Short mmCIF file of C-alpha atoms in Angstrom, two decimals:
data_model
loop_
_atom_site.label_atom_id
_atom_site.label_comp_id
_atom_site.label_asym_id
_atom_site.label_seq_id
_atom_site.Cartn_x
_atom_site.Cartn_y
_atom_site.Cartn_z
CA UNK H 1 -0.13 0.13 0.07
CA UNK H 2 1.24 3.27 -0.97
CA UNK H 3 0.76 5.28 2.26
CA UNK H 4 2.63 8.18 1.36
CA UNK H 5 0.65 9.16 -1.50
CA UNK H 6 -2.83 8.13 -0.33
CA UNK H 7 -2.47 9.75 3.18
CA UNK H 8 -0.57 12.10 2.71
CA UNK H 9 -2.54 16.06 4.05
CA UNK H 10 -2.72 19.48 1.84
CA UNK H 11 -0.44 22.21 4.27
CA UNK H 12 -2.71 24.98 2.56
CA UNK H 13 -5.84 24.26 2.71
CA UNK H 14 -7.62 26.92 0.43
CA UNK H 15 -4.75 28.62 -0.87
CA UNK H 16 -3.94 26.79 -3.31
CA UNK H 17 -0.43 27.13 -5.20
CA UNK H 18 -0.84 26.36 -9.05
CA UNK H 19 2.40 24.23 -10.72
CA UNK H 20 2.56 24.49 -14.10
CA UNK H 21 3.30 20.64 -15.80
CA UNK H 22 4.56 21.28 -19.13
CA UNK H 23 4.42 18.28 -21.56
CA UNK H 24 4.01 15.28 -18.54
CA UNK H 25 4.42 12.42 -20.43
CA UNK H 26 6.13 10.46 -18.18
CA UNK H 27 4.91 9.79 -14.65
CA UNK H 28 2.94 12.46 -15.67
CA UNK H 29 -0.89 10.64 -13.85
CA UNK H 30 1.50 9.95 -10.65
CA UNK H 31 3.37 13.32 -11.04
CA UNK H 32 -0.36 15.79 -11.14
CA UNK H 33 -2.71 13.84 -8.65
CA UNK H 34 0.70 13.31 -5.95
CA UNK H 35 0.28 17.52 -6.74
CA UNK H 36 -3.06 17.50 -6.39
CA UNK H 37 -2.73 15.28 -2.88
CA UNK H 38 -0.26 17.59 -1.01
CA UNK H 39 -2.81 20.33 -0.99
CA UNK H 40 -1.47 22.06 -5.20
CA UNK H 41 -3.22 23.05 -7.94
CA UNK H 42 -2.07 22.17 -11.24
CA UNK H 43 -2.31 23.49 -14.87
CA UNK H 44 -0.51 20.89 -17.46
CA UNK H 45 0.12 22.84 -20.66
CA UNK H 46 0.81 20.47 -23.56
CA UNK H 47 3.67 22.01 -26.89
CA UNK H 48 3.50 19.24 -29.13
CA UNK H 49 1.49 16.19 -29.84
CA UNK H 50 1.59 12.75 -28.66
CA UNK H 51 2.30 10.25 -31.29
CA UNK H 52 3.24 7.17 -29.09
CA UNK H 53 0.53 5.39 -27.54
CA UNK H 54 2.87 4.22 -24.89
CA UNK H 55 3.10 8.22 -23.95
CA UNK H 56 -0.54 9.26 -24.37
CA UNK H 57 -2.69 9.30 -21.03
CA UNK H 58 -6.85 10.78 -21.40
CA UNK H 59 -5.85 13.94 -18.81
CA UNK H 60 -3.79 15.68 -21.83
CA UNK H 61 -6.59 16.01 -23.93
CA UNK H 62 -8.55 17.25 -21.24
CA UNK H 63 -10.47 20.44 -22.20
CA UNK H 64 -8.66 22.54 -19.19
CA UNK H 65 -5.23 21.36 -20.70
CA UNK H 66 -3.65 24.51 -22.12
CA UNK H 67 -1.84 24.23 -25.44
CA UNK H 68 0.76 26.19 -27.36
CA UNK H 69 1.52 27.76 -30.38
CA UNK H 70 5.60 27.61 -30.77
CA UNK H 71 5.18 31.87 -30.68
CA UNK H 72 6.81 32.24 -27.20
CA UNK H 73 5.80 35.88 -25.83
CA UNK H 74 2.34 34.84 -27.85
CA UNK H 75 2.18 31.43 -25.44
CA UNK H 76 3.28 33.20 -21.65
CA UNK H 77 0.42 35.50 -22.83
CA UNK H 78 -2.28 33.01 -22.82
CA UNK H 79 -0.93 31.00 -20.14
CA UNK H 80 -0.41 34.10 -17.30
CA UNK H 81 -3.82 34.74 -18.61
CA UNK H 82 -5.44 31.52 -18.16
CA UNK H 83 -4.36 31.31 -14.73
CA UNK H 84 -4.73 34.92 -13.54
CA UNK H 85 -7.14 34.52 -11.05
CA UNK H 86 -4.64 31.41 -9.62
CA UNK H 87 -1.68 31.92 -7.51
CA UNK H 88 1.14 30.40 -10.10
CA UNK H 89 4.26 29.87 -7.70
CA UNK H 90 6.39 27.53 -10.41
CA UNK H 91 6.56 24.74 -13.16
CA UNK H 92 7.99 21.78 -14.10
CA UNK H 93 9.54 19.97 -17.25
CA UNK H 94 7.83 16.68 -18.36
CA UNK H 95 9.81 15.42 -21.35
CA UNK H 96 13.08 15.69 -22.70
CA UNK H 97 11.35 16.02 -25.99
CA UNK H 98 10.35 19.08 -25.69
CA UNK H 99 12.83 20.26 -23.48
CA UNK H 100 14.12 23.10 -25.72
CA UNK H 101 10.74 25.12 -25.31
CA UNK H 102 9.62 24.39 -22.48
CA UNK H 103 13.10 25.96 -20.54
CA UNK H 104 11.81 28.73 -22.90
CA UNK H 105 8.25 29.30 -21.52
CA UNK H 106 10.00 28.46 -17.86
CA UNK H 107 12.47 30.79 -17.61
CA UNK H 108 10.04 33.72 -19.08
CA UNK H 109 7.51 32.73 -16.48
CA UNK H 110 9.69 32.19 -13.95
CA UNK H 111 12.62 34.49 -14.33
CA UNK H 112 15.88 33.15 -12.58
CA UNK H 113 13.62 30.52 -11.08
CA UNK H 114 14.36 28.41 -14.15
CA UNK H 115 17.06 26.96 -15.74
CA UNK H 116 19.19 28.86 -18.67
CA UNK H 117 17.62 28.25 -21.61
CA UNK H 118 20.88 28.68 -23.29
CA UNK H 119 22.41 25.52 -22.22
CA UNK H 120 19.95 23.64 -23.10
CA UNK H 121 21.50 21.03 -24.92
CA UNK H 122 23.67 20.10 -22.34
CA UNK H 123 20.26 18.17 -20.26
CA UNK H 124 19.16 16.36 -23.38
CA UNK H 125 21.23 15.66 -26.12
CA UNK H 126 23.96 13.09 -24.91
CA UNK H 127 27.10 14.39 -26.47
CA UNK H 128 26.79 17.65 -25.11
CA UNK H 129 26.54 16.22 -21.67
CA UNK H 130 29.74 13.24 -22.22
CA UNK H 131 31.63 17.19 -23.84
CA UNK H 132 30.31 19.36 -20.50
CA UNK H 133 31.66 16.44 -18.04
CA UNK H 134 34.88 16.03 -19.73
CA UNK H 135 35.11 20.05 -19.47
CA UNK H 136 34.57 19.96 -15.58
CA UNK H 137 36.98 17.14 -15.29
CA UNK H 138 34.51 14.71 -14.35
CA UNK H 139 34.94 11.11 -16.15
CA UNK H 140 33.51 11.10 -19.87
CA UNK H 141 32.59 8.11 -22.26
CA UNK H 142 34.54 8.44 -25.03
CA UNK H 143 32.18 9.34 -28.14
CA UNK H 144 31.73 10.69 -31.77
CA UNK H 145 29.03 11.93 -32.92
CA UNK H 146 27.51 11.07 -36.09
CA UNK H 147 26.44 14.51 -37.78
CA UNK H 148 23.90 14.91 -40.17
CA UNK H 149 25.87 16.91 -43.00
CA UNK H 150 28.39 14.64 -42.97
CA UNK H 151 28.43 12.69 -45.80
CA UNK H 152 28.44 8.81 -45.51
CA UNK H 153 32.18 8.33 -46.87
CA UNK H 154 32.93 10.82 -44.04
CA UNK H 155 30.61 8.41 -41.64
CA UNK H 156 32.11 5.50 -42.89
CA UNK H 157 35.73 6.35 -41.50
CA UNK H 158 34.45 7.60 -38.64
CA UNK H 159 32.74 4.36 -38.06
CA UNK H 160 35.69 2.48 -38.89
CA UNK H 161 38.36 4.81 -37.25
CA UNK H 162 36.63 4.91 -33.74
CA UNK H 163 35.72 0.80 -34.13
CA UNK H 164 39.46 -0.14 -34.12
CA UNK H 165 40.22 2.76 -31.43
CA UNK H 166 38.12 0.83 -29.01
CA UNK H 167 38.42 -2.59 -30.28
CA UNK H 168 35.15 -2.43 -31.67
CA UNK H 169 33.66 -2.97 -28.04
CA UNK H 170 31.16 0.05 -29.12
CA UNK H 171 27.55 0.97 -29.01
CA UNK H 172 25.39 3.04 -31.44
CA UNK H 173 22.76 4.98 -30.21
CA UNK H 174 20.54 8.23 -31.05
CA UNK H 175 21.67 11.53 -29.41
CA UNK H 176 18.29 11.68 -28.01
CA UNK H 177 15.58 9.22 -27.43
CA UNK H 178 13.48 7.18 -24.91
CA UNK H 179 13.38 4.03 -23.18
CA UNK H 180 16.77 3.25 -25.23
CA UNK H 181 14.60 2.96 -28.88
CA UNK H 182 17.84 2.67 -31.16
CA UNK H 183 20.65 1.81 -28.49
CA UNK H 184 22.57 -0.85 -30.12
CA UNK H 185 25.41 -2.90 -29.48
CA UNK H 186 27.04 -3.62 -32.81
CA UNK H 187 28.58 -7.41 -33.22
CA UNK H 188 30.69 -5.77 -36.39
CA UNK H 189 31.79 -2.72 -38.01
CA UNK H 190 29.13 -3.80 -41.33
CA UNK H 191 26.58 -3.78 -39.12
CA UNK H 192 26.92 -0.56 -37.86
CA UNK H 193 27.18 0.36 -41.05
CA UNK H 194 24.11 -1.22 -41.98
CA UNK H 195 22.01 0.09 -39.37
CA UNK H 196 22.89 4.15 -40.49
CA UNK H 197 21.68 2.85 -44.10
CA UNK H 198 18.29 1.60 -42.71
CA UNK H 199 17.42 2.69 -40.10
CA UNK H 200 14.88 5.70 -39.93
CA UNK H 201 16.34 6.97 -36.09
CA UNK H 202 13.11 8.55 -35.50
CA UNK H 203 12.88 8.30 -31.71
CA UNK H 204 9.63 8.41 -30.08
CA UNK H 205 8.65 11.70 -28.64
CA UNK H 206 11.78 13.21 -30.74
CA UNK H 207 12.22 14.23 -34.11
CA UNK H 208 14.84 12.89 -36.47
CA UNK H 209 18.56 12.80 -34.01
CA UNK H 210 21.77 12.55 -35.27
CA UNK H 211 23.77 8.84 -34.38
CA UNK H 212 26.12 8.48 -31.82
CA UNK H 213 29.23 6.36 -31.42
CA UNK H 214 30.82 5.70 -27.37
CA UNK H 215 33.45 3.70 -26.08
CA UNK H 216 31.17 0.32 -24.08
CA UNK H 217 31.29 1.34 -20.29
CA UNK H 218 31.77 -2.18 -18.20
CA UNK H 219 30.39 -1.89 -14.85
CA UNK H 220 27.07 -1.58 -12.91
CA UNK H 221 24.48 0.36 -13.61
CA UNK H 222 22.66 3.00 -11.99
CA UNK H 223 19.89 4.87 -11.81
CA UNK H 224 19.49 8.27 -9.06
CA UNK H 225 16.59 10.99 -8.86
CA UNK H 226 16.66 14.34 -8.08
CA UNK H 227 15.44 17.58 -7.11
CA UNK H 228 17.02 20.81 -7.63
CA UNK H 229 15.84 24.24 -6.39
CA UNK H 230 18.16 27.22 -6.73
CA UNK H 231 21.04 25.65 -7.57
CA UNK H 232 21.02 23.44 -4.70
CA UNK H 233 20.49 20.10 -4.89
CA UNK H 234 18.37 16.82 -3.53
CA UNK H 235 19.30 13.30 -3.59
CA UNK H 236 16.18 11.26 -3.30
CA UNK H 237 17.06 7.53 -4.18
CA UNK H 238 19.42 5.63 -5.88
CA UNK H 239 19.19 1.78 -7.30
CA UNK H 240 20.91 -0.36 -9.21
CA UNK H 241 19.10 -1.52 -12.97
CA UNK H 242 19.81 -4.83 -13.68
CA UNK H 243 19.82 -5.05 -17.40
CA UNK H 244 20.26 -8.11 -20.02
CA UNK H 245 22.14 -7.32 -23.52
CA UNK H 246 20.61 -9.69 -26.29
CA UNK H 247 21.34 -10.05 -29.97
CA UNK H 248 22.15 -6.14 -29.97
CA UNK H 249 19.69 -4.60 -27.70
CA UNK H 250 19.54 -4.04 -24.04
CA UNK H 251 16.29 -5.66 -21.72
CA UNK H 252 15.40 -4.17 -18.68
CA UNK H 253 14.71 -7.04 -16.21
CA UNK H 254 14.42 -5.29 -12.66
CA UNK H 255 14.87 -1.43 -10.78
CA UNK H 256 16.15 -2.16 -6.88
CA UNK H 257 16.60 0.53 -4.02
CA UNK H 258 20.48 0.23 -2.34
CA UNK H 259 21.84 2.70 0.04
CA UNK H 260 25.34 4.56 -0.42
CA UNK H 261 27.12 2.10 1.25
CA UNK H 262 26.77 0.11 -1.72
CA UNK H 263 29.33 2.26 -3.48
CA UNK H 264 31.80 1.66 -0.57
CA UNK H 265 34.23 4.60 0.16
CA UNK H 266 32.93 6.36 -3.50
CA UNK H 267 30.81 9.55 -2.56
CA UNK H 268 28.54 9.21 -5.18
CA UNK H 269 26.05 12.02 -3.46
CA UNK H 270 29.30 14.29 -4.38
CA UNK H 271 29.28 12.68 -8.01
CA UNK H 272 25.71 12.75 -8.43
CA UNK H 273 25.43 16.92 -7.75
CA UNK H 274 28.58 17.21 -9.39
CA UNK H 275 27.03 15.86 -12.94
CA UNK H 276 23.98 18.54 -11.82
CA UNK H 277 26.64 21.37 -11.44
CA UNK H 278 28.14 20.73 -15.07
CA UNK H 279 24.91 19.73 -17.16
CA UNK H 280 23.53 23.46 -15.69
CA UNK H 281 20.57 21.87 -13.87
CA UNK H 282 19.35 25.07 -10.79
CA UNK H 283 15.87 23.75 -11.15
CA UNK H 284 13.26 21.50 -11.42
CA UNK H 285 13.12 16.90 -11.22
CA UNK H 286 16.82 15.10 -12.86
CA UNK H 287 16.27 10.96 -13.70
CA UNK H 288 20.36 9.96 -13.94
CA UNK H 289 21.79 6.64 -14.96
CA UNK H 290 25.07 5.23 -14.38
CA UNK H 291 27.55 2.90 -15.04
CA UNK H 292 30.36 2.88 -11.69
CA UNK H 293 33.39 0.49 -12.45
CA UNK H 294 34.62 0.02 -8.60
CA UNK H 295 36.53 3.27 -9.70
CA UNK H 296 34.63 5.66 -11.24
CA UNK H 297 31.06 6.57 -11.90
CA UNK H 298 30.43 7.20 -15.97
CA UNK H 299 26.88 8.80 -16.93
CA UNK H 300 24.79 6.93 -19.50
CA UNK H 301 21.95 10.31 -19.34
CA UNK H 302 20.53 12.67 -17.42
CA UNK H 303 16.49 13.35 -18.25
CA UNK H 304 15.69 16.44 -16.34
CA UNK H 305 12.09 15.33 -15.38
CA UNK H 306 10.54 12.82 -13.27
CA UNK H 307 11.70 9.83 -12.86
CA UNK H 308 9.76 7.26 -15.22
CA UNK H 309 7.74 4.34 -15.42
CA UNK H 310 4.87 6.00 -14.39
CA UNK H 311 5.35 6.71 -10.35
CA UNK H 312 7.55 3.04 -10.10
CA UNK H 313 10.74 4.47 -9.33
CA UNK H 314 8.87 7.28 -6.65
CA UNK H 315 7.01 4.72 -5.18
CA UNK H 316 9.43 2.20 -4.01
CA UNK H 317 11.15 6.14 -2.63
CA UNK H 318 8.62 7.21 -1.21
CA UNK H 319 8.21 3.79 0.97
CA UNK H 320 11.14 3.21 1.40
CA UNK H 321 12.05 6.97 2.47
CA UNK H 322 8.56 8.55 3.60
CA UNK H 323 9.67 10.43 0.71
CA UNK H 324 9.81 10.71 -3.18
CA UNK H 325 11.07 13.54 -5.67
CA UNK H 326 7.16 15.39 -5.15
CA UNK H 327 7.89 15.43 -1.88
CA UNK H 328 10.94 16.54 -1.08
CA UNK H 329 9.64 19.05 -4.76
CA UNK H 330 7.00 20.62 -2.33
CA UNK H 331 9.44 20.92 0.62
CA UNK H 332 11.69 23.38 -1.84
CA UNK H 333 8.93 25.63 -2.42
CA UNK H 334 7.97 26.41 1.14
CA UNK H 335 11.49 26.44 2.64
CA UNK H 336 11.20 23.75 4.89
CA UNK H 337 15.24 22.39 3.91
CA UNK H 338 17.53 25.13 4.24
CA UNK H 339 19.08 27.29 2.00
CA UNK H 340 22.26 26.98 0.26
CA UNK H 341 22.74 23.35 1.99
CA UNK H 342 23.37 20.49 -0.15
CA UNK H 343 21.19 17.07 1.04
CA UNK H 344 21.52 13.66 0.77
CA UNK H 345 19.33 10.99 1.33
CA UNK H 346 18.45 10.44 5.19
CA UNK H 347 18.98 7.14 6.92
CA UNK H 348 15.74 5.39 7.24
CA UNK H 349 14.75 2.61 10.04
CA UNK H 350 13.07 0.59 6.68
CA UNK H 351 15.25 -2.22 5.97
CA UNK H 352 13.22 -3.95 3.13
CA UNK H 353 14.74 -4.00 -0.30
CA UNK H 354 11.89 -2.68 -2.96
CA UNK H 355 12.70 -3.60 -6.87
CA UNK H 356 10.39 -2.75 -10.03
CA UNK H 357 10.29 -5.72 -11.72
CA UNK H 358 9.01 -5.23 -15.92
CA UNK H 359 7.22 -7.68 -17.51
CA UNK H 360 7.15 -7.14 -21.09
CA UNK H 361 4.53 -8.01 -23.79
CA UNK H 362 1.61 -10.05 -21.63
CA UNK H 363 -1.78 -10.32 -24.04
CA UNK H 364 -5.17 -9.89 -21.85
CA UNK H 365 -4.58 -13.75 -20.69
CA UNK H 366 -1.49 -13.62 -20.01
CA UNK H 367 -1.89 -10.22 -17.70
CA UNK H 368 -4.85 -11.72 -15.95
CA UNK H 369 -2.88 -14.21 -14.93
CA UNK H 370 -0.12 -12.12 -13.68
CA UNK H 371 -2.17 -10.02 -11.95
CA UNK H 372 -3.68 -12.94 -9.95
CA UNK H 373 -0.19 -14.47 -9.34
CA UNK H 374 0.69 -11.11 -8.09
CA UNK H 375 -2.00 -10.87 -5.68
CA UNK H 376 -0.77 -14.59 -4.23
CA UNK H 377 3.39 -13.46 -3.47
CA UNK H 378 4.45 -12.61 -0.29
CA UNK H 379 6.73 -10.03 -1.61
CA UNK H 380 3.45 -8.32 -3.39
CA UNK H 381 3.65 -4.43 -2.87
CA UNK H 382 2.24 -2.27 -5.61
CA UNK H 383 1.98 -3.31 -9.52
CA UNK H 384 0.28 -0.91 -12.35
CA UNK H 385 -0.87 -2.18 -16.43
CA UNK H 386 1.16 -0.37 -19.02
CA UNK H 387 -0.37 -1.58 -22.38
CA UNK H 388 -1.48 -5.22 -23.65
CA UNK H 389 -0.29 -6.47 -26.35
CA UNK H 390 0.18 -9.46 -28.50
CA UNK H 391 3.75 -11.06 -28.46
CA UNK H 392 6.76 -9.19 -29.64
CA UNK H 393 10.33 -9.58 -30.70
CA UNK H 394 11.37 -6.26 -28.93
CA UNK H 395 12.05 -6.09 -25.49
CA UNK H 396 12.54 -1.58 -25.19
CA UNK H 397 10.53 -0.09 -21.86
CA UNK H 398 7.69 1.20 -24.29
CA UNK H 399 6.85 -2.74 -24.26
CA UNK H 400 6.78 -2.95 -20.64
CA UNK H 401 2.90 -4.69 -20.47
CA UNK H 402 2.97 -4.08 -16.71
CA UNK H 403 5.01 -3.24 -13.05
CA UNK H 404 5.19 -5.01 -10.09
CA UNK H 405 7.07 -3.15 -7.01
CA UNK H 406 8.60 -6.48 -4.80
CA UNK H 407 9.13 -5.19 -0.71
CA UNK H 408 10.43 -7.46 1.32
CA UNK H 409 12.99 -7.87 4.85
CA UNK H 410 14.03 -11.27 3.12
CA UNK H 411 15.69 -10.30 -0.81
CA UNK H 412 15.46 -14.85 -1.31
CA UNK H 413 11.50 -13.44 -0.88
CA UNK H 414 11.94 -11.14 -3.39
CA UNK H 415 14.19 -13.27 -5.79
CA UNK H 416 11.84 -16.10 -5.89
CA UNK H 417 8.47 -13.80 -6.54
CA UNK H 418 10.47 -12.59 -9.29
CA UNK H 419 11.14 -15.63 -11.05
CA UNK H 420 7.39 -16.63 -11.00
CA UNK H 421 6.38 -13.17 -12.53
CA UNK H 422 9.49 -13.80 -15.51
CA UNK H 423 7.85 -16.66 -16.52
CA UNK H 424 4.35 -14.88 -17.38
CA UNK H 425 6.37 -12.54 -19.64
CA UNK H 426 7.08 -14.06 -23.39
CA UNK H 427 10.32 -12.98 -23.57
CA UNK H 428 12.03 -13.40 -20.64
#
């Protein structure tokens, strides 16, 4: 039971403060409902249409959603007029796919209370992220961009040189993407060239993106969820992401919260805060993915918005630490966190393990079996249906039919229950 979400009391009473949510495509319903339960009024703004059914939620098409035109001054005036009788205090970007315009809107509507639109590319283009990390003397992944203006011959030369330099141990992915779409681990140089010629590289929610070649970093993969306000950062949760790499693609198996002690003497909080500073994150929620090789951390990507998967990661955080990203954001808005200080995960008396398991490509029959099974599991905590489908050969996050959060003080119980659930996936 998600006690933090269901029983949160409103601290504001009738004097509601209004928060703008611009394109809340990731965990949007969770974000909106949690803000409302904490006493905020919410106004949704949509700057682009949602072409992918995975990110499309009914509330994005409600009559009271404000639709922008792309004219900055006109859109700001429209938003101000639509909310003039309400107490508009702040806003959040809901997806990296429209961050260029979201940053402009929010910095215009809330001067000095949002991130600099001049540095937007640092927060959604993977190549720009790596360049910024290198400039700030942080570990960076060797990266080559196959730019649109390059001739095919120049691209082939760049591929060949980089492939040899890395001993063939590389990955290929778009400069910006969602849910691991477009990610490949090529088995040969020819496979890269073939991928360049045949793939459209059009990512969900994104326009045509340039391709990147990156040295493959070996190690354990982790995530971190943070909140930033006026340059101060709060680390809400850290977890490990277990993945399988098969046939050149990546498949996420589960995500599990971990304590900072999992990194031994490495100061993971200091690293995450340094990444946020290097990418000029001063305000908003962030989901960060990185790899730890035992000595250093390497940023995979930063997503400048709430953690995705329909609120699953924040549900785990609320269960383990009593607070999620939205609770911490509320604390910043109300001044309950001391200004000028930096914060890490507070120790919790709750020693239970929290793990989110992914079930892929469930048809309606298998979904019903999964729901029945979940209700019988000893570690059952929360589950949610995302979408149903027939069997598929792909296992990107957009193929997840259902997530199941397991929680127990005995990790062996969680392992046992997870194995039972994964038997129901068409591909596992």
